Amino acid sequence: MIKNKKRGYTLAEIAMTLAIVGFISSITVPVLNNVVKHSKDASLFKKVYYFTIRTVDELAHDDDLYPDNDSDAQYLANTSKIKYLGKEYEGDTKFCELFATKVEVASTVDCMTHVFTTGSAPIGSFITNDGIVWNLPVVPFLFDEKIKVDINGDDAPNCEYSKIGNTVTCPNPDRFTIHVSPKGRVWVDGV
């Protein structure tokens, strides 16, 4: 005659299993959080970059906003006065102000010609609803200019990708420089 023995787990076995699961999760959760954050930052940058490409192309090739008036100032270099959405745009602030009309702005659009450091080009700035800080050139676009974005506002790490020799100084950047040519070509270095 065979007796049926009920076999179960002892309290020690359960405690050991929970300890192992806790240890494994304490190692993997921070790694997964870092991967998710980096993935989120990469997605935000892609969103900003493709939005910038589309918007700059629309602006540079819109004959109502940047008319071809047979002068040397063509495309984004044309700072002549135009009327758009009931407001007039002209001069050095034209590009910054028109660009701001294409995004959902959460802050005041400041496209005045402020110079923050000696030798730097004037910039305008605003923050969009998704928390991205935009710094746009306030110039007539006679040469290639730069749009600077911080995809997470004041949140860390607040650095831009750079490489000195073989060392990457900011492996997970949140600040980016997007180059824009007077004819509307857009590109990024080092990303």
Tab-separated table of C-alpha atoms in Angstrom:
chain	number	residue	atom	x	y	z
A	1	MET	CA	0.000	0.000	0.000
A	2	ILE	CA	1.389	3.368	-1.055
A	3	LYS	CA	0.683	6.384	1.043
A	4	ASN	CA	0.034	9.714	-0.648
A	5	LYS	CA	2.319	12.231	0.868
A	6	LYS	CA	1.410	15.827	0.290
A	7	ARG	CA	4.494	17.692	-0.614
A	8	GLY	CA	4.642	21.499	-0.409
A	9	TYR	CA	7.240	24.191	-0.136
A	10	THR	CA	8.725	25.083	3.165
A	11	LEU	CA	8.811	28.627	4.443
A	12	ALA	CA	12.582	28.677	3.928
A	13	GLU	CA	12.225	27.692	0.257
A	14	ILE	CA	9.653	30.423	-0.344
A	15	ALA	CA	11.827	33.009	1.420
A	16	MET	CA	14.855	31.980	-0.655
A	17	THR	CA	12.852	32.262	-3.910
A	18	LEU	CA	11.615	35.724	-2.949
A	19	ALA	CA	15.164	36.801	-2.086
A	20	ILE	CA	16.459	35.628	-5.478
A	21	VAL	CA	13.618	37.365	-7.340
A	22	GLY	CA	14.239	40.560	-5.329
A	23	PHE	CA	17.953	40.473	-6.075
A	24	ILE	CA	17.406	39.963	-9.817
A	25	SER	CA	14.839	42.769	-9.970
A	26	SER	CA	17.124	45.151	-8.061
A	27	ILE	CA	19.716	44.639	-10.796
A	28	THR	CA	17.430	44.745	-13.836
A	29	VAL	CA	15.001	47.566	-12.932
A	30	PRO	CA	17.626	50.373	-12.997
A	31	VAL	CA	19.025	49.057	-16.276
A	32	LEU	CA	15.552	48.905	-17.816
A	33	ASN	CA	14.740	52.424	-16.551
A	34	ASN	CA	17.909	53.758	-18.177
A	35	VAL	CA	17.067	52.019	-21.467
A	36	VAL	CA	13.517	53.407	-21.406
A	37	LYS	CA	14.747	56.953	-20.621
A	38	HIS	CA	17.365	56.811	-23.397
A	39	SER	CA	14.746	55.441	-25.774
A	40	LYS	CA	12.349	58.256	-24.801
A	41	ASP	CA	15.056	60.896	-25.343
A	42	ALA	CA	15.972	59.381	-28.712
A	43	SER	CA	12.307	59.396	-29.744
A	44	LEU	CA	11.900	63.029	-28.670
A	45	PHE	CA	14.975	64.048	-30.637
A	46	LYS	CA	13.728	62.224	-33.738
A	47	LYS	CA	10.393	63.994	-33.347
A	48	VAL	CA	12.138	67.385	-33.064
A	49	TYR	CA	14.485	66.672	-35.958
A	50	TYR	CA	11.805	65.514	-38.401
A	51	PHE	CA	9.506	68.348	-37.338
A	52	THR	CA	12.329	70.822	-37.990
A	53	ILE	CA	13.033	69.326	-41.424
A	54	ARG	CA	9.371	69.558	-42.390
A	55	THR	CA	8.837	73.066	-40.976
A	56	VAL	CA	12.005	74.595	-42.426
A	57	ASP	CA	11.182	73.073	-45.824
A	58	GLU	CA	7.628	74.488	-45.668
A	59	LEU	CA	8.909	77.933	-44.720
A	60	ALA	CA	11.798	78.102	-47.196
A	61	HIS	CA	9.687	76.973	-50.135
A	62	ASP	CA	6.467	78.863	-49.380
A	63	ASP	CA	6.295	81.668	-51.950
A	64	ASP	CA	3.889	83.638	-49.751
A	65	LEU	CA	6.219	83.612	-46.725
A	66	TYR	CA	9.551	83.847	-48.518
A	67	PRO	CA	8.741	85.210	-51.980
A	68	ASP	CA	11.319	85.069	-54.733
A	69	ASN	CA	11.666	88.780	-55.449
A	70	ASP	CA	14.609	88.536	-57.857
A	71	SER	CA	17.062	89.846	-55.288
A	72	ASP	CA	20.100	88.261	-53.695
A	73	ALA	CA	18.004	87.512	-50.619
A	74	GLN	CA	16.172	84.328	-51.514
A	75	TYR	CA	14.592	81.571	-49.452
A	76	LEU	CA	15.188	82.105	-45.705
A	77	ALA	CA	17.510	85.059	-46.377
A	78	ASN	CA	14.531	87.073	-47.665
A	79	THR	CA	13.560	89.244	-44.702
A	80	SER	CA	11.082	91.410	-46.604
A	81	LYS	CA	7.724	92.129	-44.962
A	82	ILE	CA	4.914	89.597	-45.409
A	83	LYS	CA	1.519	89.169	-43.810
A	84	TYR	CA	0.616	85.744	-42.385
A	85	LEU	CA	-2.358	84.841	-40.191
A	86	GLY	CA	-3.206	88.521	-39.767
A	87	LYS	CA	0.243	89.537	-38.522
A	88	GLU	CA	3.209	91.120	-40.276
A	89	TYR	CA	6.636	89.481	-40.202
A	90	GLU	CA	9.913	90.987	-41.393
A	91	GLY	CA	13.560	91.512	-40.615
A	92	ASP	CA	15.865	89.390	-38.520
A	93	THR	CA	13.025	88.003	-36.364
A	94	LYS	CA	11.011	86.708	-39.351
A	95	PHE	CA	12.269	83.105	-39.320
A	96	CYS	CA	11.987	82.705	-35.539
A	97	GLU	CA	8.455	84.133	-35.408
A	98	LEU	CA	7.194	82.148	-38.412
A	99	PHE	CA	8.728	78.920	-37.048
A	100	ALA	CA	6.940	79.532	-33.731
A	101	THR	CA	3.585	79.721	-35.545
A	102	LYS	CA	4.068	76.094	-36.619
A	103	VAL	CA	4.427	74.592	-33.103
A	104	GLU	CA	2.242	74.397	-30.007
A	105	VAL	CA	3.965	76.982	-27.856
A	106	ALA	CA	3.582	76.812	-24.063
A	107	SER	CA	5.602	79.929	-23.250
A	108	THR	CA	5.990	83.421	-24.584
A	109	VAL	CA	7.749	83.491	-27.926
A	110	ASP	CA	10.780	85.737	-27.548
A	111	CYS	CA	12.320	86.439	-30.936
A	112	MET	CA	13.995	89.646	-29.971
A	113	THR	CA	17.628	90.030	-30.887
A	114	HIS	CA	19.307	89.132	-27.593
A	115	VAL	CA	23.006	88.313	-27.557
A	116	PHE	CA	23.898	86.161	-24.549
A	117	THR	CA	27.658	85.907	-24.947
A	118	THR	CA	30.174	88.037	-26.766
A	119	GLY	CA	30.574	86.890	-30.329
A	120	SER	CA	27.452	84.726	-30.371
A	121	ALA	CA	24.616	85.201	-32.821
A	122	PRO	CA	21.358	86.607	-31.465
A	123	ILE	CA	18.785	83.948	-30.576
A	124	GLY	CA	15.086	83.752	-29.897
A	125	SER	CA	13.505	81.201	-27.615
A	126	PHE	CA	10.298	79.486	-26.577
A	127	ILE	CA	9.115	76.269	-24.925
A	128	THR	CA	6.631	73.946	-26.582
A	129	ASN	CA	3.827	72.039	-24.846
A	130	ASP	CA	5.975	68.897	-24.676
A	131	GLY	CA	8.634	70.727	-22.591
A	132	ILE	CA	11.170	71.134	-25.374
A	133	VAL	CA	13.207	74.347	-25.223
A	134	TRP	CA	13.868	75.859	-28.654
A	135	ASN	CA	16.567	78.458	-29.391
A	136	LEU	CA	16.335	79.822	-32.917
A	137	PRO	CA	18.601	82.183	-34.831
A	138	VAL	CA	17.450	85.790	-35.128
A	139	VAL	CA	19.381	86.698	-38.246
A	140	PRO	CA	18.713	87.167	-41.968
A	141	PHE	CA	20.059	83.668	-42.874
A	142	LEU	CA	22.856	84.764	-45.170
A	143	PHE	CA	24.846	81.720	-44.040
A	144	ASP	CA	24.086	78.369	-42.411
A	145	GLU	CA	22.553	78.937	-38.992
A	146	LYS	CA	21.841	76.747	-35.937
A	147	ILE	CA	18.704	75.802	-34.064
A	148	LYS	CA	19.491	74.539	-30.577
A	149	VAL	CA	17.010	72.333	-28.732
A	150	ASP	CA	16.928	70.872	-25.244
A	151	ILE	CA	14.499	67.966	-25.441
A	152	ASN	CA	13.836	67.755	-21.694
A	153	GLY	CA	14.086	71.366	-20.552
A	154	ASP	CA	15.979	71.804	-17.290
A	155	ASP	CA	16.092	68.073	-16.492
A	156	ALA	CA	19.533	66.454	-16.356
A	157	PRO	CA	21.940	65.690	-17.946
A	158	ASN	CA	21.872	69.041	-19.841
A	159	CYS	CA	24.701	68.168	-22.187
A	160	GLU	CA	25.323	67.899	-25.905
A	161	TYR	CA	27.024	64.958	-27.586
A	162	SER	CA	30.727	65.543	-27.909
A	163	LYS	CA	33.766	63.384	-28.439
A	164	ILE	CA	37.295	64.222	-27.414
A	165	GLY	CA	39.691	61.731	-28.933
A	166	ASN	CA	38.121	58.331	-28.309
A	167	THR	CA	36.149	59.495	-25.262
A	168	VAL	CA	32.473	60.435	-25.525
A	169	THR	CA	31.848	63.172	-22.964
A	170	CYS	CA	28.039	62.905	-23.028
A	171	PRO	CA	26.819	59.461	-24.109
A	172	ASN	CA	23.100	60.274	-23.602
A	173	PRO	CA	22.681	63.885	-24.734
A	174	ASP	CA	19.528	65.927	-24.301
A	175	ARG	CA	20.723	69.057	-26.113
A	176	PHE	CA	21.171	69.098	-29.866
A	177	THR	CA	22.268	71.523	-32.574
A	178	ILE	CA	20.345	71.389	-35.840
A	179	HIS	CA	21.957	73.191	-38.780
A	180	VAL	CA	19.802	75.052	-41.298
A	181	SER	CA	20.975	76.447	-44.635
A	182	PRO	CA	19.430	79.538	-46.244
A	183	LYS	CA	17.841	77.263	-48.874
A	184	GLY	CA	16.172	75.119	-46.206
A	185	ARG	CA	18.517	72.124	-45.968
A	186	VAL	CA	18.606	70.660	-42.423
A	187	TRP	CA	21.231	68.379	-40.826
A	188	VAL	CA	22.764	67.389	-37.500
A	189	ASP	CA	26.387	66.679	-36.574
A	190	GLY	CA	27.557	63.894	-34.296
A	191	VAL	CA	24.293	62.111	-33.570
